[in-house]
Tab-separated table of N, CA and C in Angstrom:
chain	number	residue	atom	x	y	z
A	220	GLU	N	51.597	73.957	108.498
A	220	GLU	CA	52.131	74.738	106.884
A	220	GLU	C	51.810	75.552	108.131
A	221	VAL	N	52.916	76.667	107.195
A	221	VAL	CA	53.682	77.390	107.866
A	221	VAL	C	52.202	78.705	107.907
A	222	GLN	N	51.574	79.298	108.792
A	222	GLN	CA	50.547	80.569	108.446
A	222	GLN	C	50.180	81.346	109.957
A	223	LEU	N	49.530	82.332	109.816
A	223	LEU	CA	49.157	83.372	111.068
A	223	LEU	C	47.902	83.468	110.804
A	224	GLN	N	47.191	83.096	111.913
A	224	GLN	CA	45.335	83.514	111.530
A	224	GLN	C	45.064	84.738	112.713
A	225	ALA	N	44.547	85.156	112.273
A	225	ALA	CA	43.694	86.626	113.052
A	225	ALA	C	42.018	86.111	113.224
A	226	SER	N	42.532	86.358	114.561
A	226	SER	CA	40.567	86.239	114.830
A	226	SER	C	40.656	87.744	116.094
A	227	GLY	N	39.333	87.781	116.654
A	227	GLY	CA	38.596	88.487	117.602
A	227	GLY	C	38.234	89.943	116.971
A	228	GLY	N	37.796	90.388	115.657
A	228	GLY	CA	37.399	91.528	115.427
A	228	GLY	C	35.958	91.164	115.568
A	229	GLY	N	35.577	92.204	115.133
A	229	GLY	CA	33.600	92.326	115.073
A	229	GLY	C	33.737	94.045	115.378
A	230	LEU	N	32.303	93.683	115.414
A	230	LEU	CA	31.494	95.643	115.579
A	230	LEU	C	31.487	96.153	117.195
A	231	VAL	N	32.077	96.836	117.151
A	231	VAL	CA	31.911	97.579	118.677
A	231	VAL	C	31.402	99.009	118.553
A	232	GLN	N	30.683	99.796	119.486
A	232	GLN	CA	30.716	101.025	119.763
A	232	GLN	C	32.049	101.942	119.760
A	233	PRO	N	31.728	103.176	119.583
A	233	PRO	CA	33.268	104.270	119.366
A	233	PRO	C	33.344	104.278	121.488
A	234	GLY	N	34.434	104.218	121.405
A	234	GLY	CA	34.898	104.663	122.942
A	234	GLY	C	35.355	102.390	123.826
A	235	GLY	N	34.541	101.435	123.199
A	235	GLY	CA	34.624	100.358	123.079
A	235	GLY	C	35.888	99.808	123.518
A	236	SER	N	36.155	98.533	123.168
A	236	SER	CA	37.390	97.955	123.134
A	236	SER	C	37.146	96.290	122.268
A	237	LEU	N	38.086	95.795	122.141
A	237	LEU	CA	38.521	94.274	121.279
A	237	LEU	C	39.925	94.178	121.825
A	238	ARG	N	40.272	92.802	122.200
A	238	ARG	CA	41.548	91.820	122.118
A	238	ARG	C	41.359	90.786	120.906
A	239	LEU	N	42.437	91.072	120.092
A	239	LEU	CA	43.041	90.764	118.572
A	239	LEU	C	44.022	89.894	119.320
A	240	SER	N	43.695	88.426	118.233
A	240	SER	CA	44.515	86.984	118.508
A	240	SER	C	45.315	86.979	117.073
A	241	CYS	N	46.482	86.364	117.281
A	241	CYS	CA	47.214	85.877	116.513
A	241	CYS	C	47.610	84.122	116.502
A	242	ALA	N	47.543	83.429	116.107
A	242	ALA	CA	47.337	82.131	116.254
A	242	ALA	C	49.138	81.977	115.403
A	243	ALA	N	50.382	81.495	115.415
A	243	ALA	CA	51.223	80.837	114.800
A	243	ALA	C	51.469	79.805	114.634
A	244	TYR	N	51.518	79.102	113.638
A	244	TYR	CA	51.438	77.760	113.400
A	244	TYR	C	52.432	77.276	112.273
A	245	GLY	N	53.331	76.034	112.530
A	245	GLY	CA	54.525	75.929	111.901
A	245	GLY	C	55.838	76.653	111.641
A	246	PHE	N	56.260	76.956	112.479
A	246	PHE	CA	57.588	77.781	112.662
A	246	PHE	C	57.754	78.331	114.290
A	247	SER	N	59.381	78.800	114.091
A	247	SER	CA	59.530	79.128	115.905
A	247	SER	C	59.193	80.179	115.971
A	248	PHE	N	57.773	80.624	116.651
A	248	PHE	CA	56.941	81.730	116.639
A	248	PHE	C	57.768	82.804	117.774
A	249	GLY	N	59.043	81.909	118.818
A	249	GLY	CA	59.276	83.167	119.466
A	249	GLY	C	61.012	83.108	119.185
A	250	SER	N	60.797	82.668	117.139
A	250	SER	CA	62.492	83.791	117.094
A	250	SER	C	62.281	84.354	116.434
A	251	TYR	N	61.360	85.172	115.773
A	251	TYR	CA	60.773	86.352	115.442
A	251	TYR	C	60.149	87.877	115.846
A	252	ALA	N	60.014	88.588	115.241
A	252	ALA	CA	59.388	90.022	116.120
A	252	ALA	C	57.911	89.945	115.047
A	253	MET	N	57.294	90.384	115.807
A	253	MET	CA	55.823	90.190	115.169
A	253	MET	C	55.596	91.959	115.086
A	254	SER	N	54.309	92.111	114.033
A	254	SER	CA	53.687	93.846	114.091
A	254	SER	C	52.053	93.355	113.857
A	255	TRP	N	51.619	94.334	113.746
A	255	TRP	CA	50.193	94.393	113.278
A	255	TRP	C	50.333	95.273	112.529
A	256	PHE	N	49.067	95.501	111.208
A	256	PHE	CA	48.783	96.269	110.871
A	256	PHE	C	47.271	96.502	110.456
A	257	ARG	N	47.347	97.337	109.510
A	257	ARG	CA	45.607	97.763	109.242
A	257	ARG	C	45.436	98.041	107.887
A	258	GLU	N	44.519	97.975	107.073
A	258	GLU	CA	43.816	98.654	106.178
A	258	GLU	C	42.940	98.870	105.581
A	259	ALA	N	42.147	100.259	105.273
A	259	ALA	CA	41.256	100.461	105.404
A	259	ALA	C	40.817	100.743	103.756
A	260	PRO	N	39.528	100.676	103.535
A	260	PRO	CA	39.175	100.653	102.015
A	260	PRO	C	39.873	101.892	101.302
A	261	GLY	N	40.749	102.247	100.263
A	261	GLY	CA	41.029	103.406	100.423
A	261	GLY	C	42.608	104.236	100.950
A	262	LYS	N	42.795	103.467	101.810
A	262	LYS	CA	44.083	104.006	102.445
A	262	LYS	C	45.561	103.140	102.533
A	263	GLY	N	45.442	102.117	102.365
A	263	GLY	CA	46.336	101.248	102.149
A	263	GLY	C	46.565	100.523	103.382
A	264	ARG	N	47.850	99.226	103.476
A	264	ARG	CA	48.372	99.396	104.922
A	264	ARG	C	49.003	100.384	105.664
A	265	GLU	N	48.617	100.339	107.015
A	265	GLU	CA	49.521	101.023	107.475
A	265	GLU	C	49.915	100.025	109.109
A	266	TRP	N	51.037	100.791	109.611
A	266	TRP	CA	51.488	99.855	110.474
A	266	TRP	C	51.018	100.111	111.850
A	267	VAL	N	50.983	99.732	112.709
A	267	VAL	CA	50.437	99.858	113.809
A	267	VAL	C	51.142	99.764	115.150
A	268	SER	N	51.396	98.455	115.038
A	268	SER	CA	52.386	98.355	116.292
A	268	SER	C	53.697	97.128	116.116
A	269	PHE	N	54.526	97.276	117.166
A	269	PHE	CA	55.732	96.162	116.693
A	269	PHE	C	55.870	95.369	117.897
A	270	ILE	N	56.759	94.498	118.736
A	270	ILE	CA	57.087	93.750	119.449
A	270	ILE	C	57.789	92.796	118.861
A	271	ASN	N	59.014	93.247	120.053
A	271	ASN	CA	60.065	92.232	119.552
A	271	ASN	C	60.229	90.761	119.964
A	272	VAL	N	60.786	90.192	120.107
A	272	VAL	CA	60.913	88.358	120.437
A	272	VAL	C	60.304	88.652	122.395
A	273	HIS	N	61.218	89.308	122.946
A	273	HIS	CA	60.772	89.363	124.333
A	273	HIS	C	60.263	90.962	124.586
A	274	GLU	N	58.886	90.799	125.321
A	274	GLU	CA	58.884	92.074	125.401
A	274	GLU	C	59.682	92.547	126.730
A	275	PRO	N	59.552	93.547	127.116
A	275	PRO	CA	59.105	94.926	126.697
A	275	PRO	C	59.347	95.899	125.559
A	276	TYR	N	59.847	95.450	124.525
A	276	TYR	CA	60.763	96.452	123.208
A	276	TYR	C	59.347	96.557	122.355
A	277	THR	N	58.334	97.182	122.442
A	277	THR	CA	57.385	97.802	121.796
A	277	THR	C	57.670	98.764	121.123
A	278	PHE	N	57.147	98.894	119.741
A	278	PHE	CA	56.740	100.400	119.143
A	278	PHE	C	55.250	100.068	118.917
A	279	TYR	N	54.756	101.837	118.821
A	279	TYR	CA	53.092	101.961	118.218
A	279	TYR	C	53.361	103.376	117.520
A	280	ALA	N	52.134	103.101	116.467
A	280	ALA	CA	51.842	104.235	115.569
A	280	ALA	C	51.708	105.336	116.343
A	281	ASP	N	51.918	106.396	116.271
A	281	ASP	CA	51.577	107.775	116.815
A	281	ASP	C	49.636	107.918	117.123
A	282	PHE	N	48.947	107.240	116.251
A	282	PHE	CA	47.298	107.316	116.479
A	282	PHE	C	47.050	106.204	117.027
A	283	VAL	N	47.305	105.215	117.510
A	283	VAL	CA	46.689	104.388	118.692
A	283	VAL	C	47.952	104.345	120.129
A	284	LYS	N	48.477	104.831	120.303
A	284	LYS	CA	49.938	105.145	121.547
A	284	LYS	C	48.442	105.693	122.420
A	285	GLY	N	48.340	105.192	123.458
A	285	GLY	CA	48.059	105.663	124.643
A	285	GLY	C	46.674	104.575	125.024
A	286	ARG	N	46.688	103.473	123.818
A	286	ARG	CA	44.479	103.460	123.382
A	286	ARG	C	44.899	101.716	123.332
A	287	PHE	N	45.975	101.499	122.706
A	287	PHE	CA	46.767	99.719	121.959
A	287	PHE	C	47.593	99.334	122.558
A	288	THR	N	47.657	98.108	122.803
A	288	THR	CA	48.709	97.412	123.422
A	288	THR	C	49.301	95.828	123.110
A	289	ILE	N	50.241	95.903	122.675
A	289	ILE	CA	50.645	94.971	121.538
A	289	ILE	C	51.425	93.977	122.579
A	290	SER	N	51.498	92.255	122.788
A	290	SER	CA	51.935	91.834	123.435
A	290	SER	C	51.595	90.299	122.916
A	291	ARG	N	52.697	89.460	123.832
A	291	ARG	CA	52.755	88.186	123.231
A	291	ARG	C	52.839	87.054	124.219
A	292	ASP	N	52.498	85.587	123.691
A	292	ASP	CA	53.157	84.552	124.504
A	292	ASP	C	53.778	83.427	123.801
A	293	ASN	N	54.835	83.422	123.995
A	293	ASN	CA	55.655	82.643	123.074
A	293	ASN	C	55.863	81.013	123.463
A	294	VAL	N	55.007	80.526	124.778
A	294	VAL	CA	54.775	79.265	124.996
A	294	VAL	C	53.462	79.179	124.222
A	295	LYS	N	52.235	79.652	123.937
A	295	LYS	CA	51.375	79.050	123.432
A	295	LYS	C	51.004	79.676	121.993
A	296	ASP	N	52.702	80.459	121.673
A	296	ASP	CA	52.822	80.905	119.841
A	296	ASP	C	51.222	81.828	120.143
A	297	GLU	N	51.172	83.104	120.680
A	297	GLU	CA	50.205	83.708	120.174
A	297	GLU	C	50.643	85.381	120.199
A	298	LEU	N	49.930	86.407	119.622
A	298	LEU	CA	50.016	87.419	119.795
A	298	LEU	C	48.812	88.241	119.725
A	299	TYR	N	48.872	89.273	120.251
A	299	TYR	CA	47.757	89.962	120.724
A	299	TYR	C	47.559	91.785	120.487
A	300	LEU	N	46.509	91.988	120.961
A	300	LEU	CA	46.430	93.163	120.256
A	300	LEU	C	45.309	94.034	120.678
A	301	GLU	N	45.189	94.821	122.625
A	301	GLU	CA	44.518	94.869	122.997
A	301	GLU	C	44.063	96.357	122.564
A	302	MET	N	42.600	96.449	122.608
A	302	MET	CA	42.143	97.750	121.546
A	302	MET	C	41.637	98.417	122.494
A	303	HIS	N	41.465	99.693	123.152
A	303	HIS	CA	40.535	100.214	124.051
A	303	HIS	C	40.415	102.218	123.579
A	304	ASP	N	39.632	102.534	123.871
A	304	ASP	CA	38.550	103.732	123.094
A	304	ASP	C	38.622	103.508	121.631
A	305	LEU	N	38.515	102.486	121.783
A	305	LEU	CA	38.038	102.553	119.995
A	305	LEU	C	37.356	103.858	118.895
A	306	LYS	N	37.705	104.347	118.039
A	306	LYS	CA	36.977	105.250	117.050
A	306	LYS	C	36.958	104.692	115.719
A	307	PRO	N	36.048	105.729	115.506
A	307	PRO	CA	35.693	105.177	114.299
A	307	PRO	C	36.907	105.070	113.215
A	308	GLU	N	37.898	105.874	112.654
A	308	GLU	CA	39.007	105.750	112.295
A	308	GLU	C	39.705	104.626	111.936
A	309	ASP	N	39.671	103.895	113.290
A	309	ASP	CA	40.474	102.999	113.815
A	309	ASP	C	39.453	101.377	113.049
A	310	THR	N	38.538	101.889	112.063
A	310	THR	CA	37.833	100.835	111.178
A	310	THR	C	38.595	100.284	110.467
A	311	ALA	N	38.848	98.652	110.121
A	311	ALA	CA	40.155	98.620	109.329
A	311	ALA	C	39.806	96.878	109.522
A	312	VAL	N	40.434	96.610	108.503
A	312	VAL	CA	41.061	94.517	108.151
A	312	VAL	C	42.434	94.831	109.296
A	313	TYR	N	42.898	94.137	109.845
A	313	TYR	CA	43.407	94.076	110.912
A	313	TYR	C	44.444	92.702	110.756
A	314	PHE	N	45.736	93.258	110.270
A	314	PHE	CA	46.975	92.218	110.197
A	314	PHE	C	47.130	91.616	110.740
A	315	CYS	N	48.263	90.705	111.356
A	315	CYS	CA	49.499	90.413	111.637
A	315	CYS	C	50.774	89.845	110.525
A	316	ALA	N	51.297	90.337	111.263
A	316	ALA	CA	52.697	89.796	110.246
A	316	ALA	C	54.198	89.418	111.012
A	317	ARG	N	54.815	88.437	111.032
A	317	ARG	CA	56.222	88.051	110.805
A	317	ARG	C	57.545	89.372	110.202
A	318	TYR	N	58.265	89.403	110.940
A	318	TYR	CA	59.207	90.215	111.366
A	318	TYR	C	60.327	89.312	110.069
A	319	ARG	N	61.100	90.227	109.922
A	319	ARG	CA	62.273	88.951	109.077
A	319	ARG	C	63.467	88.479	110.240
A	320	TYR	N	63.506	89.051	111.166
A	320	TYR	CA	63.940	88.992	112.701
A	320	TYR	C	63.657	89.023	113.878
A	321	PRO	N	64.773	88.702	114.654
A	321	PRO	CA	64.037	88.547	116.140
A	321	PRO	C	63.440	90.004	117.047
A	322	ASN	N	63.981	91.021	116.235
A	322	ASN	CA	64.466	92.541	116.869
A	322	ASN	C	64.718	93.646	115.815
A	323	GLY	N	64.459	94.796	116.069
A	323	GLY	CA	64.204	95.425	115.114
A	323	GLY	C	64.161	97.286	115.592
A	324	ALA	N	63.977	98.146	114.829
A	324	ALA	CA	63.729	99.189	115.764
A	324	ALA	C	63.335	100.179	113.918
A	325	SER	N	63.971	100.937	113.575
A	325	SER	CA	64.139	101.855	112.311
A	325	SER	C	63.053	101.638	111.164
A	326	LEU	N	62.785	99.858	110.862
A	326	LEU	CA	62.458	99.832	109.434
A	326	LEU	C	61.218	99.073	110.131
A	327	VAL	N	60.709	99.040	111.394
A	327	VAL	CA	59.395	98.165	111.406
A	327	VAL	C	57.948	98.193	110.918
A	328	GLY	N	57.984	99.634	110.117
A	328	GLY	CA	57.158	100.133	109.850
A	328	GLY	C	56.734	99.660	108.317
A	329	SER	N	57.742	99.145	107.396
A	329	SER	CA	58.131	98.938	105.922
A	329	SER	C	57.043	97.180	105.782
A	330	LEU	N	56.668	97.361	105.048
A	330	LEU	CA	55.849	96.423	104.240
A	330	LEU	C	56.751	94.993	104.078
A	331	ASP	N	57.783	95.515	103.251
A	331	ASP	CA	58.775	94.810	102.518
A	331	ASP	C	59.651	94.107	103.753
A	332	GLN	N	59.715	94.623	105.052
A	332	GLN	CA	60.356	93.758	106.132
A	332	GLN	C	60.136	92.502	107.063
A	333	TYR	N	58.525	92.138	106.410
A	333	TYR	CA	57.946	91.201	106.665
A	333	TYR	C	57.271	89.518	106.037
A	334	ASN	N	57.650	89.203	105.766
A	334	ASN	CA	57.544	87.359	105.332
A	334	ASN	C	56.907	86.540	105.077
A	335	LEU	N	55.573	87.043	106.124
A	335	LEU	CA	54.472	86.633	106.749
A	335	LEU	C	53.407	86.748	107.332
A	336	TRP	N	51.978	86.890	106.561
A	336	TRP	CA	50.963	87.767	106.815
A	336	TRP	C	50.056	86.936	107.181
A	337	GLY	N	48.847	86.881	107.992
A	337	GLY	CA	47.629	86.598	108.139
A	337	GLY	C	46.626	86.782	107.265
A	338	GLN	N	45.713	86.367	107.695
A	338	GLN	CA	44.118	86.436	106.373
A	338	GLN	C	44.098	87.933	107.065
A	339	GLY	N	43.832	88.662	108.553
A	339	GLY	CA	43.191	89.698	108.093
A	339	GLY	C	42.071	89.291	109.210
A	340	THR	N	41.655	90.222	110.090
A	340	THR	CA	40.037	90.182	110.518
A	340	THR	C	39.631	91.577	110.366
A	341	GLN	N	38.631	92.037	110.492
A	341	GLN	CA	37.743	93.035	110.535
A	341	GLN	C	37.144	93.154	111.699
A	342	VAL	N	37.447	94.890	112.236
A	342	VAL	CA	37.696	95.191	113.005
A	342	VAL	C	36.226	97.319	112.877
A	343	THR	N	35.017	97.118	113.138
A	343	THR	CA	34.361	98.036	113.317
A	343	THR	C	33.767	98.757	113.967
A	344	VAL	N	33.843	100.061	113.420
A	344	VAL	CA	33.932	101.264	115.153
A	344	VAL	C	32.936	101.963	114.481
A	345	SER	N	31.626	101.794	115.276
A	345	SER	CA	30.493	102.620	115.096
A	345	SER	C	29.070	102.452	115.811
A	346	SER	N	28.851	103.456	116.065
A	346	SER	CA	26.835	103.338	116.656
A	346	SER	C	26.182	103.036	116.286
């Protein structure tokens, strides 16, 4: 079936690192841009990072710029998010999502531009 499966979340101390993965099944992964979103209780879902079909065309929310790196492997059909210098405010469920087209810019942070979502993986940053 057509789906995205996020993994790699867990409990980490402030200043620590995690690497999230998102595996794609049932569609041509290399034909779609992708994003990571996150959702904390009471905050709603917010956009974190975007990547076009081919690197290095990436975009980041200001609150993760310089700390997170998005990447993809179009042979393995996988999306990644490397997170460093994690802060308690990074605590959230992280979702991978499929953009409607191979490339994008101005609307990459809009939820309605994505037509497939992973189940989410919990990231907790706490000492």
